[in-house]
mmCIF file of C-alpha atoms in Angstrom:
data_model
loop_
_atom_site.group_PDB
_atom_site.id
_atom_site.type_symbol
_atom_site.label_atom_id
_atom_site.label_comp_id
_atom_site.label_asym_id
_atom_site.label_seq_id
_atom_site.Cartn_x
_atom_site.Cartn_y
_atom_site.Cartn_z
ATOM 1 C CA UNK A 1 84.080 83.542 96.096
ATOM 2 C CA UNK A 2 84.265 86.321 93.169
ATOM 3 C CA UNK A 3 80.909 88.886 93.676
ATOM 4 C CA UNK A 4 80.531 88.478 89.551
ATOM 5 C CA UNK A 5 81.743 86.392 86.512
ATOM 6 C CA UNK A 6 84.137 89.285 85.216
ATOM 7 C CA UNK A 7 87.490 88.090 85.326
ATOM 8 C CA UNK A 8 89.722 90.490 87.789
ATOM 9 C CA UNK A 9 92.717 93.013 86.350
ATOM 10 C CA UNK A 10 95.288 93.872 89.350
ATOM 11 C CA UNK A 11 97.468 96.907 88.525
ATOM 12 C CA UNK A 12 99.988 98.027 90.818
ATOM 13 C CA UNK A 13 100.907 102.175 89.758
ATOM 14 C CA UNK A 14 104.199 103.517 91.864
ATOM 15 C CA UNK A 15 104.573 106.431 89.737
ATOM 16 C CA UNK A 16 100.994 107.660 89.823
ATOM 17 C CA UNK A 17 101.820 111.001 88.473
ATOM 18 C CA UNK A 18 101.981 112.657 84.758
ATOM 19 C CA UNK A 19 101.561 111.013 81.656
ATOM 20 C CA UNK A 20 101.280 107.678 83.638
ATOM 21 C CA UNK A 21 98.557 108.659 85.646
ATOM 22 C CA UNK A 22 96.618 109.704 82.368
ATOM 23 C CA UNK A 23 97.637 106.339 81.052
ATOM 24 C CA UNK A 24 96.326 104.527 84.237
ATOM 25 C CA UNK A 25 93.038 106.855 84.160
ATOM 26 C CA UNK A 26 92.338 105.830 80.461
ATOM 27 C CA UNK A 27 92.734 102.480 80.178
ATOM 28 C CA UNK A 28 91.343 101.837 83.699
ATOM 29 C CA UNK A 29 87.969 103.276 83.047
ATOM 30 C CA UNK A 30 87.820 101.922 79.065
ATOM 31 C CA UNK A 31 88.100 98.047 80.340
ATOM 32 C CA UNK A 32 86.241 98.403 83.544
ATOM 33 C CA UNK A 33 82.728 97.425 81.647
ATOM 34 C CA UNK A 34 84.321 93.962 80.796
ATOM 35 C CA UNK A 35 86.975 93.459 83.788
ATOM 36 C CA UNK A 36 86.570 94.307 87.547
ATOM 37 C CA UNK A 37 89.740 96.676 87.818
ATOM 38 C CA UNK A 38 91.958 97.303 90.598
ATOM 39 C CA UNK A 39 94.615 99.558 91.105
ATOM 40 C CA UNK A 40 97.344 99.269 93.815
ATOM 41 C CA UNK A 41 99.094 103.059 93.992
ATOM 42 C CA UNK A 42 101.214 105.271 95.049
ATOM 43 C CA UNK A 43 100.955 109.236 95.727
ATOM 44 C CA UNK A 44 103.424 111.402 94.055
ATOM 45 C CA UNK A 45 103.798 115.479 94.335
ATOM 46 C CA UNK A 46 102.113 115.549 90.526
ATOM 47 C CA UNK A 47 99.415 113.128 91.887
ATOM 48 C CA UNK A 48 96.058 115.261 91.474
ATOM 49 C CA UNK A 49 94.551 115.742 94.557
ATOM 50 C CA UNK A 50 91.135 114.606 93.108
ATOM 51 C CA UNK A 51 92.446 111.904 91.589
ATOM 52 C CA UNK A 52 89.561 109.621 92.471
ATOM 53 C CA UNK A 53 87.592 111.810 90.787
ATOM 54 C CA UNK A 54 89.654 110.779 87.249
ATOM 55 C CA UNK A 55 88.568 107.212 87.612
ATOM 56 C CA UNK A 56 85.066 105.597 86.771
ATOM 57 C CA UNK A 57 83.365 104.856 90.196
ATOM 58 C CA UNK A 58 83.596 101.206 89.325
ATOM 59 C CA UNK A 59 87.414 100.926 89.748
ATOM 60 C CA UNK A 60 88.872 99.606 92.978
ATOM 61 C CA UNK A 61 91.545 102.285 94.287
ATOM 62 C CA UNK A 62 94.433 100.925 97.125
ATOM 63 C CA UNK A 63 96.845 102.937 98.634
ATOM 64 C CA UNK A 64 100.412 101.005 98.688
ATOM 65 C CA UNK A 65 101.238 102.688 101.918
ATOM 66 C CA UNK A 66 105.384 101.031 101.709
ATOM 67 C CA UNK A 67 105.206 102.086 98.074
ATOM 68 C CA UNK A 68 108.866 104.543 97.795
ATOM 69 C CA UNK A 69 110.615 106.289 95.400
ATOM 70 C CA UNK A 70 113.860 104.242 96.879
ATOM 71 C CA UNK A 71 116.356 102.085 96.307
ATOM 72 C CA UNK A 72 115.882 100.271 100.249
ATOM 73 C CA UNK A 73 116.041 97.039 100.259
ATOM 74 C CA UNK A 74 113.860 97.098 103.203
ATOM 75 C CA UNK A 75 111.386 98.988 101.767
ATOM 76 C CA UNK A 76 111.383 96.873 98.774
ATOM 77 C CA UNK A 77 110.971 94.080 101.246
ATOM 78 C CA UNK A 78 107.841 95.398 103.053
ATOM 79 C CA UNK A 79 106.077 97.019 99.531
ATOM 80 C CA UNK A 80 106.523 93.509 98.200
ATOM 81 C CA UNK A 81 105.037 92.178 101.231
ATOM 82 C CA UNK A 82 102.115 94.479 101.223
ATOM 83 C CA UNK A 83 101.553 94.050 97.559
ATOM 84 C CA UNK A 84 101.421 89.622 98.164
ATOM 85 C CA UNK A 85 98.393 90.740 100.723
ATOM 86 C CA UNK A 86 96.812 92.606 98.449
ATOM 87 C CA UNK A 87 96.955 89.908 95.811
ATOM 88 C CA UNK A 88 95.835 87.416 98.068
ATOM 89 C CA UNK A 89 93.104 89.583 98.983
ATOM 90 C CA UNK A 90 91.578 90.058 95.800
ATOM 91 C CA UNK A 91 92.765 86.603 93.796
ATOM 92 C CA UNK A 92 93.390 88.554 90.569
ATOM 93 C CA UNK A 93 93.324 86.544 87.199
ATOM 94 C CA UNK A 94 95.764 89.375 85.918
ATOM 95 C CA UNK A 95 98.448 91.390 87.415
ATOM 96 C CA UNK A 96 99.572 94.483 85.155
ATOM 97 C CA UNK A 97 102.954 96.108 86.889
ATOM 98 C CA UNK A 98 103.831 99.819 86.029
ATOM 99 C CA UNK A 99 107.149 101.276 85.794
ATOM 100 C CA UNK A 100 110.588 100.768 87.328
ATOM 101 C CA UNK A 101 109.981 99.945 91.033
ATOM 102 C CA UNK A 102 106.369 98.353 90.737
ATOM 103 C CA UNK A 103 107.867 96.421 87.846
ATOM 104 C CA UNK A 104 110.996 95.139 89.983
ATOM 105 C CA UNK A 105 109.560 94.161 93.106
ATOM 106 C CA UNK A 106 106.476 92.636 91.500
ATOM 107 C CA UNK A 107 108.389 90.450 89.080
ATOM 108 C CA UNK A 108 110.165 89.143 92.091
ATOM 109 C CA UNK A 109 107.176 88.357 94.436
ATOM 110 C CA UNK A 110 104.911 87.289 91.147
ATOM 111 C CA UNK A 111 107.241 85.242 89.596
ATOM 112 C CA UNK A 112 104.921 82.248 88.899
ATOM 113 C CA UNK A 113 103.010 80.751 85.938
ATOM 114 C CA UNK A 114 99.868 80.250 88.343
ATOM 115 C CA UNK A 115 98.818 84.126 87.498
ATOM 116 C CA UNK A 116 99.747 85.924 84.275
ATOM 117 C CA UNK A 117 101.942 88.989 85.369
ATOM 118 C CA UNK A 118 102.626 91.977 83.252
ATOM 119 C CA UNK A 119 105.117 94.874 83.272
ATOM 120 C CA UNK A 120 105.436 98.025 81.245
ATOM 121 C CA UNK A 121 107.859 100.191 81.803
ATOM 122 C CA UNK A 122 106.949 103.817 80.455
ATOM 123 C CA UNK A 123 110.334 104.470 79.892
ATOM 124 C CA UNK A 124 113.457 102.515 81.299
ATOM 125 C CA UNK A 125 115.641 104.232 84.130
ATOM 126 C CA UNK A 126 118.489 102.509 82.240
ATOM 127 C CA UNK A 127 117.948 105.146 79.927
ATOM 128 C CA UNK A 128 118.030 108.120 81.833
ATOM 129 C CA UNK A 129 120.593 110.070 80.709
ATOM 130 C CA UNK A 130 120.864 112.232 83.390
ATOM 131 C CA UNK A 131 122.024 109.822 85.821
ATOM 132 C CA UNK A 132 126.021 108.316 86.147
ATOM 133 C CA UNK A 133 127.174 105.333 83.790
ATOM 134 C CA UNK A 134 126.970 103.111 86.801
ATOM 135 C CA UNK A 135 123.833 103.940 87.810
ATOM 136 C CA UNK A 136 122.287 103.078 84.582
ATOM 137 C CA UNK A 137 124.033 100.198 84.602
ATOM 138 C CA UNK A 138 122.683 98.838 87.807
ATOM 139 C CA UNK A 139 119.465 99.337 86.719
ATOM 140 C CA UNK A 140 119.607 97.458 83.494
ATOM 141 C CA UNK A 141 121.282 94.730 85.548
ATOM 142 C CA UNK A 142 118.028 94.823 87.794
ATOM 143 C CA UNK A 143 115.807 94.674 84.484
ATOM 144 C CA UNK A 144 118.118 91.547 82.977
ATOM 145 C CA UNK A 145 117.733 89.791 86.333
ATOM 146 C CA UNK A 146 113.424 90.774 86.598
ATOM 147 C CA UNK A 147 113.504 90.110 82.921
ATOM 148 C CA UNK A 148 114.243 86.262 82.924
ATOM 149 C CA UNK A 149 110.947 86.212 85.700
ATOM 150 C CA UNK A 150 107.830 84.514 84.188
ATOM 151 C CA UNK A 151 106.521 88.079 83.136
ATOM 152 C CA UNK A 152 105.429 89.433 79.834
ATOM 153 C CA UNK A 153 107.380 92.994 79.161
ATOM 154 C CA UNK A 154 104.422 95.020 77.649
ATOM 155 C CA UNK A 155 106.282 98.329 75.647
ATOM 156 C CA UNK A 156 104.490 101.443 74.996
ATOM 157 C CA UNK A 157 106.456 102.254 71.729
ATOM 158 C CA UNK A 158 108.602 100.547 68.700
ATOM 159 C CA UNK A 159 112.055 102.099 70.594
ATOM 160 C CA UNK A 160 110.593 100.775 74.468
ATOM 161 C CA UNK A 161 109.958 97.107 72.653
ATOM 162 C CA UNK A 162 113.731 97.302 71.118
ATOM 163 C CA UNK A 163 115.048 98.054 74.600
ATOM 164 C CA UNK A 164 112.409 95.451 75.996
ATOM 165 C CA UNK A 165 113.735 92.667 73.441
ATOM 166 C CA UNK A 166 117.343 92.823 75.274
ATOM 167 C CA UNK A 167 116.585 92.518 78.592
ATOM 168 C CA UNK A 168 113.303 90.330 78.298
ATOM 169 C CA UNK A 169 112.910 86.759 78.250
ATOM 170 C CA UNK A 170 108.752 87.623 76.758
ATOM 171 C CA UNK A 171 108.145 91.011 75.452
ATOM 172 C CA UNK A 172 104.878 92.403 73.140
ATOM 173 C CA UNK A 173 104.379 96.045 72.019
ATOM 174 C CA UNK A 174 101.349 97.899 72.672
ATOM 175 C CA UNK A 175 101.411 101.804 71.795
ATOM 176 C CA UNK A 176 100.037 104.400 74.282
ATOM 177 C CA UNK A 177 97.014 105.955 73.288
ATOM 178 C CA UNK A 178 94.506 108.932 74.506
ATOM 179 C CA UNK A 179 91.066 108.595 75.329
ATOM 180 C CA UNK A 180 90.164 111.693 72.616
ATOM 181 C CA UNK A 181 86.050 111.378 73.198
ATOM 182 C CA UNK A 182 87.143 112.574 76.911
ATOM 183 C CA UNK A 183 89.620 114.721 75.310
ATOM 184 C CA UNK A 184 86.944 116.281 72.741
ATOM 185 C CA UNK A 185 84.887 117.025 75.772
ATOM 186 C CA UNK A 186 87.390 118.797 77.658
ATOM 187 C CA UNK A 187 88.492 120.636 74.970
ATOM 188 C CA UNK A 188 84.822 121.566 73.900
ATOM 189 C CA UNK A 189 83.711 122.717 77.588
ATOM 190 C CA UNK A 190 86.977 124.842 78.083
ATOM 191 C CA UNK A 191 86.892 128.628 77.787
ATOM 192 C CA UNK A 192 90.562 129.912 77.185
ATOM 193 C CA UNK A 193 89.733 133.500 76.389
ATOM 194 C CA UNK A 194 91.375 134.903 79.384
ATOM 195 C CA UNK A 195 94.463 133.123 79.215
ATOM 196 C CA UNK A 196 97.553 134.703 77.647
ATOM 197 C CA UNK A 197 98.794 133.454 74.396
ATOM 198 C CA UNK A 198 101.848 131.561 73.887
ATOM 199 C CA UNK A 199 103.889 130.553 71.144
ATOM 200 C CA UNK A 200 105.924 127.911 72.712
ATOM 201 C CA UNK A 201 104.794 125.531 75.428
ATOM 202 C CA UNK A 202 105.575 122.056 76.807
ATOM 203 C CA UNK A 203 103.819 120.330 79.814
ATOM 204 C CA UNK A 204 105.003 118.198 82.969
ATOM 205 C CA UNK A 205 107.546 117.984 85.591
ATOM 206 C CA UNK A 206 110.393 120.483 85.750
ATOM 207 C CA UNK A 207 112.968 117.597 85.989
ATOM 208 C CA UNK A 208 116.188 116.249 84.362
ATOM 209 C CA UNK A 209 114.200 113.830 82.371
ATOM 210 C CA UNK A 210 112.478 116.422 80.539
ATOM 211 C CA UNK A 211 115.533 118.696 80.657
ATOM 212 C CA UNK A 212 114.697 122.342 81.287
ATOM 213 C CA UNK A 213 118.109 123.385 80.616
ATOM 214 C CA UNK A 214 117.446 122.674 76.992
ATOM 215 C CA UNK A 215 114.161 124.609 76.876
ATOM 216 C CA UNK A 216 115.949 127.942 78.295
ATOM 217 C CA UNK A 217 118.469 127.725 75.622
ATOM 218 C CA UNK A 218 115.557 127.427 72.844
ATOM 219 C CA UNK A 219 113.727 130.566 74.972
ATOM 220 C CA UNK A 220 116.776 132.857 74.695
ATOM 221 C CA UNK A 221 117.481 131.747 71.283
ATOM 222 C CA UNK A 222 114.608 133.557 70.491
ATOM 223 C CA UNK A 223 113.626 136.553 72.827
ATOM 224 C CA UNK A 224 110.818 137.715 70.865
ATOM 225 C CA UNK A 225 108.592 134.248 71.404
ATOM 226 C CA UNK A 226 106.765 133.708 74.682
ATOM 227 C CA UNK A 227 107.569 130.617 75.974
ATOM 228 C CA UNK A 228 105.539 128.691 78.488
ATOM 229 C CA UNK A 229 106.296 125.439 80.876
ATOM 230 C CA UNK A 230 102.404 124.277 82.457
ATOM 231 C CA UNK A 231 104.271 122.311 85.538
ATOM 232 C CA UNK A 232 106.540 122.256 88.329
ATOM 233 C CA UNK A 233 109.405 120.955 89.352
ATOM 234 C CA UNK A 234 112.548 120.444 91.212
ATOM 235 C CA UNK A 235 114.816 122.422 88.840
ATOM 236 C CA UNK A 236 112.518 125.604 87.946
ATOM 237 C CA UNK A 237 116.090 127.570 88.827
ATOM 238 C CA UNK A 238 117.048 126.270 85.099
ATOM 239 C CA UNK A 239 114.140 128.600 83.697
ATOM 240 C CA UNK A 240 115.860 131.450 83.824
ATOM 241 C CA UNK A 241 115.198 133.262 80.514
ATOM 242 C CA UNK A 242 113.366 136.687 80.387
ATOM 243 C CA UNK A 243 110.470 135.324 78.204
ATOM 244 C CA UNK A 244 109.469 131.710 79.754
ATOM 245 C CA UNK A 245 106.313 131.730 82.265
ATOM 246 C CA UNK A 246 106.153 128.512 84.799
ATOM 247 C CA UNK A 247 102.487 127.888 85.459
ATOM 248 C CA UNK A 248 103.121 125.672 88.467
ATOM 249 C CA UNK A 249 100.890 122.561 89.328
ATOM 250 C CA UNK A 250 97.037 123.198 87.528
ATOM 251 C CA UNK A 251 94.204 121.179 87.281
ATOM 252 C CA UNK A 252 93.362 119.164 84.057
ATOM 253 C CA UNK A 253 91.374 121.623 83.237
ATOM 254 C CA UNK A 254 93.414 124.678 83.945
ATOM 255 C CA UNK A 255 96.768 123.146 82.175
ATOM 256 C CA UNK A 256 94.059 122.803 79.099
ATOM 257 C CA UNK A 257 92.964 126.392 78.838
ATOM 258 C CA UNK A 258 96.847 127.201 78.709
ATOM 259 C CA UNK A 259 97.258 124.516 76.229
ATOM 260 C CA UNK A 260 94.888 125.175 73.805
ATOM 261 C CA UNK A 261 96.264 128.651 73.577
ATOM 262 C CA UNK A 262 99.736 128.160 72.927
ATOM 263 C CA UNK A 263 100.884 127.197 69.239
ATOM 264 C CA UNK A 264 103.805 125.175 69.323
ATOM 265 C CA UNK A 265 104.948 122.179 71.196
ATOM 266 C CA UNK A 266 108.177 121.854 72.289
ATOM 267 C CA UNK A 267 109.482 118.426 74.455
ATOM 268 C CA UNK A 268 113.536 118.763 74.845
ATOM 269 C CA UNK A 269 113.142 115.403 77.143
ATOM 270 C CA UNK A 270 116.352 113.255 77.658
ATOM 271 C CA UNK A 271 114.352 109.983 77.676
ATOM 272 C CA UNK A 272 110.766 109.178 77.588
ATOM 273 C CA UNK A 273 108.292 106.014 77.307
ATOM 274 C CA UNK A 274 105.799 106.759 74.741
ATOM 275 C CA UNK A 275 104.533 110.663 76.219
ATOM 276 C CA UNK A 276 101.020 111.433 76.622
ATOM 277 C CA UNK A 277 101.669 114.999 76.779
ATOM 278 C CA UNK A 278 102.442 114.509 72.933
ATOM 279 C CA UNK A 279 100.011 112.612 71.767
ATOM 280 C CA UNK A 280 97.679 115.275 73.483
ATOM 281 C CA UNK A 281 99.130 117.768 71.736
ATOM 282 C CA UNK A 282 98.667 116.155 68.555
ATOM 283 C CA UNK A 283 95.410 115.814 69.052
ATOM 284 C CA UNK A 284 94.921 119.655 69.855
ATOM 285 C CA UNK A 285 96.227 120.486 66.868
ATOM 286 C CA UNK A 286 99.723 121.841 67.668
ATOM 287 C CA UNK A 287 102.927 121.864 66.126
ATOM 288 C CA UNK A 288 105.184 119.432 67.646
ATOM 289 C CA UNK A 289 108.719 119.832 67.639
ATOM 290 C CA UNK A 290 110.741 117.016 70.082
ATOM 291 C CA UNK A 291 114.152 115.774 70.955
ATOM 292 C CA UNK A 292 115.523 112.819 68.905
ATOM 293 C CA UNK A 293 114.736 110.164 72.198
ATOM 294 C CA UNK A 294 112.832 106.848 72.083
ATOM 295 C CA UNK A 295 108.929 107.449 72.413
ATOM 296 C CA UNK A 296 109.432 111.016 70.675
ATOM 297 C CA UNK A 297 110.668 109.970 67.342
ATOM 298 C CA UNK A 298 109.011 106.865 67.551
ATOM 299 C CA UNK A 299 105.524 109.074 66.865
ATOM 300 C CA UNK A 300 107.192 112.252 65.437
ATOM 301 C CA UNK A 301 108.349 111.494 62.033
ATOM 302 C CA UNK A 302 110.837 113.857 60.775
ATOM 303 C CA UNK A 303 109.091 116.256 58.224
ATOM 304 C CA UNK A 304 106.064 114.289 58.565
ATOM 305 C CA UNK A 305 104.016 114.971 61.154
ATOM 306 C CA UNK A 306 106.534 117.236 63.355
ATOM 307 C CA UNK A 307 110.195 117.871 63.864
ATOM 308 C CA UNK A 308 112.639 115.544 65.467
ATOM 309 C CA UNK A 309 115.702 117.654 66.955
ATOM 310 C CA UNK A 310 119.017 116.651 67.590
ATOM 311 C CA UNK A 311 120.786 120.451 69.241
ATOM 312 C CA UNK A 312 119.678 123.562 70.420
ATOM 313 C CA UNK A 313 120.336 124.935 66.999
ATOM 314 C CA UNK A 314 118.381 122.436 65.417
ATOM 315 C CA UNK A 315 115.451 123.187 67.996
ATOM 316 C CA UNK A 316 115.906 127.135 66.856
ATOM 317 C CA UNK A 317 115.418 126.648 63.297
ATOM 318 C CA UNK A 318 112.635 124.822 63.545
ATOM 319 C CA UNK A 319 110.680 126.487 65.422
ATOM 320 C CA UNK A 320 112.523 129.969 64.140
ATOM 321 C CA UNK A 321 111.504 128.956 60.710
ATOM 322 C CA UNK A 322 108.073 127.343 60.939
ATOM 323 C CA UNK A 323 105.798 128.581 58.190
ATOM 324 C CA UNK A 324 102.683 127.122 55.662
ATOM 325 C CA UNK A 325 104.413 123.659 56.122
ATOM 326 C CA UNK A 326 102.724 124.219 59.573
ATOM 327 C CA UNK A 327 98.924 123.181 58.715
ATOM 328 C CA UNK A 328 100.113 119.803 56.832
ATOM 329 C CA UNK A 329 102.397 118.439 59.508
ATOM 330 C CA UNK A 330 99.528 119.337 62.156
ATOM 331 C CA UNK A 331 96.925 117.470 59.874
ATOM 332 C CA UNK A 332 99.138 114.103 59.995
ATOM 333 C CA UNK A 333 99.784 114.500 63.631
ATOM 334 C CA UNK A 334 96.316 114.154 64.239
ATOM 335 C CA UNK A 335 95.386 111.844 61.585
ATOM 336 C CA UNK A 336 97.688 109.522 63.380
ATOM 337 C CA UNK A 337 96.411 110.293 66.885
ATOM 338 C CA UNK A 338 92.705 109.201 64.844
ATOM 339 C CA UNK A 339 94.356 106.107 63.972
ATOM 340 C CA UNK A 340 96.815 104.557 65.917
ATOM 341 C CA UNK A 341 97.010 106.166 69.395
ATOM 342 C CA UNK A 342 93.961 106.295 70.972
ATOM 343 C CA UNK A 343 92.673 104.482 73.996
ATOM 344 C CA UNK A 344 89.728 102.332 72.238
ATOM 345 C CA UNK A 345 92.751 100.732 69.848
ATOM 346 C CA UNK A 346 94.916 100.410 73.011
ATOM 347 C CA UNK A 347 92.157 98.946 75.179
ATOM 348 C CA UNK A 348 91.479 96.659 72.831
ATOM 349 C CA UNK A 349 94.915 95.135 72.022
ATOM 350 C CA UNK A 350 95.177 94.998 75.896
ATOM 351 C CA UNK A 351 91.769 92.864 76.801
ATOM 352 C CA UNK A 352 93.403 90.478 73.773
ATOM 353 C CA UNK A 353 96.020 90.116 75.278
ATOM 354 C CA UNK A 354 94.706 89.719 78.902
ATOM 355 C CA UNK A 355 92.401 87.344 77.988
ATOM 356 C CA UNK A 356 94.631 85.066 76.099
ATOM 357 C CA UNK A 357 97.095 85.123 79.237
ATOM 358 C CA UNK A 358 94.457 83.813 81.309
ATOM 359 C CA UNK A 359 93.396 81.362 78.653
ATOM 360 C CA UNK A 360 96.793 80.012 78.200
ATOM 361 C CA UNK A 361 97.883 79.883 82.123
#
């Protein structure tokens, strides 16, 4: 027997780490009032150690023990195995699946029309362009294969629900968004006095998806900017220039005060999803200036509300020749954030959604 009359939401996280996480910690707590919410996860290296902390006290948390970053079959076998018991355990009406691995295994063990299953991807690994031309073409064979399951491909961004459209038999869009009340209250409770000022940052994991090499180039285009990277990483080697500072792993908090003293934003990533790291820093108030990727220039627009780069040169201009245009492109950036992506408007397109899949099952 279900304990009340709110229908059950089962989301099973692999990558619980970065802008995901945030994403997971958002919508989480905004739809827990109408939906008894549980979350089947994974711990990564970015994973905050209070992470329980993040979540409202009403959400269910459940360690995936044979979760792996992997491409096993035998440890594909025994997550999918483990994830089936935890279904069965909890009888969800929904099942939400989260990036690449959650997404494959799940489609495969939750391929029915019994239970409405979901699957976004926050950014496809076929995409990655730092991996070989074969292996990004295994893994958009695995997401043709998953994609003719009975699953709904939920995108995070016009460019993700492109992608979704070709390897998806059912596919919807529903932007990221920021919970900007918790935000505000951050932001507002923060003292960033004695933190160095910065002219340049960017945020998350020193990796070749967001493509340090890039960043260094920028940083020793221009020796007379401070540059700073709030993270850590497996290829902090690449930061090599003179005038770029590596924070290392912080605390929400911490990675704020650094943040909110910094002017511009710089993202140099080879692929993303939608990032929450730049919708943050739209909301903050802070110049963004991003590589021409899906999920960057599908909220950057060009002149707009930011600057879309293409090169290294491009990236030095930019930021080399920012001036009064500044203030207006900052104004639209957060004007959109206002808007469009914010967790209330996301939370709400999802419960639609959600509740018309269990309507129509």
């Amino acid at each position: 027997m279900k304990e009340n009359s709110k229908p059950r939401l089962l989301y099973f996280v692999e990558a619980m780490g970065g802008g995901v996480f945030t994403y997971i910690v958002d919508l989480a707590n905004s739809l827990v009032d109408d939906w008894d919410v549980y979350i089947g996860y994974a711990v990564r290296n970015q994973t905050p150690q209070n992470y329980r902390d993040y979540f409202d006290e009403r959400v269910h948390l459940i360690e995936v023990k044979d979760f792996a970053r992997s491409t096993s079959i035998m440890k594909a076998i025994k997550a999918g195995q483990e994830m089936k018991r935890i279904a069965k355990a909890i009888r969800p009406d929904v099942i939400h699946l989260h990036s690449s691995i959650a997404g494959a295994i799940g489609r495969v063990v939750f391929n029915t029309k019994k239970t409405p299953v979901f699957y976004t991807p926050h950014g496809y690994s076929f995409l990655m362009q730092g991996e070989s031309s074969k292996k990004r073409l295994a893994y958009k064979l695995v997401e043709q294969f998953c994609g003719k399951s009975q699953a709904t491909t939920i995108a995070c961004s016009p460019g993700e629900y492109q992608e979704a459209l070709k390897v998806s038999k059912h596919a919807v869009e529903v932007d990221n968004g920021i919970n900007i009340e918790q935000l505000q209250e951050l932001i507002d409770t923060t003292d960033a006095s004695k933190i160095d000022h910065y002219d340049v940052f960017t945020l998350g994991r020193i990796s070749v998806q967001k493509n340090p090499n890039v960043f260094n180039e920028v940083a020793l285009k221009l020796p007379n900017l401070k540059f700073l990277w709030i993270g850590d990483g497996e290829l902090r080697s690449e930061l090599t220039a003179p005038n770029i500072t590596v924070t290392g792993w912080l605390t929400r908090h911490e990675a704020l005060k650094y943040s909110l003293n910094s002017d511009t934003f710089m993202l140099t990533s080879l692929w993303e999803g939608l990032p929450m790291s730049l919708l943050e820093a739209m909301y903050m108030k802070k110049l963004c200036v991003v590589s021409d990727v899906i999920g960057n220039h599908d909220v950057i627009n060009d002149g707009v509300n930011g600057y879309v780069c293409q090169t290294v040169n491009v990236f030095y201009n930019r930021i080399s020749m920012i001036g009064g245009a500044r203030y207006s492109l900052i104004d639209c950036a957060y004007k959109d954030v206002l808007e469009r992506y914010n967790t209330k408007v996301v939370s709400k397109a999802y419960d639609q959604l959600y509740q018309a899949a269990i309507k129509n099952s």
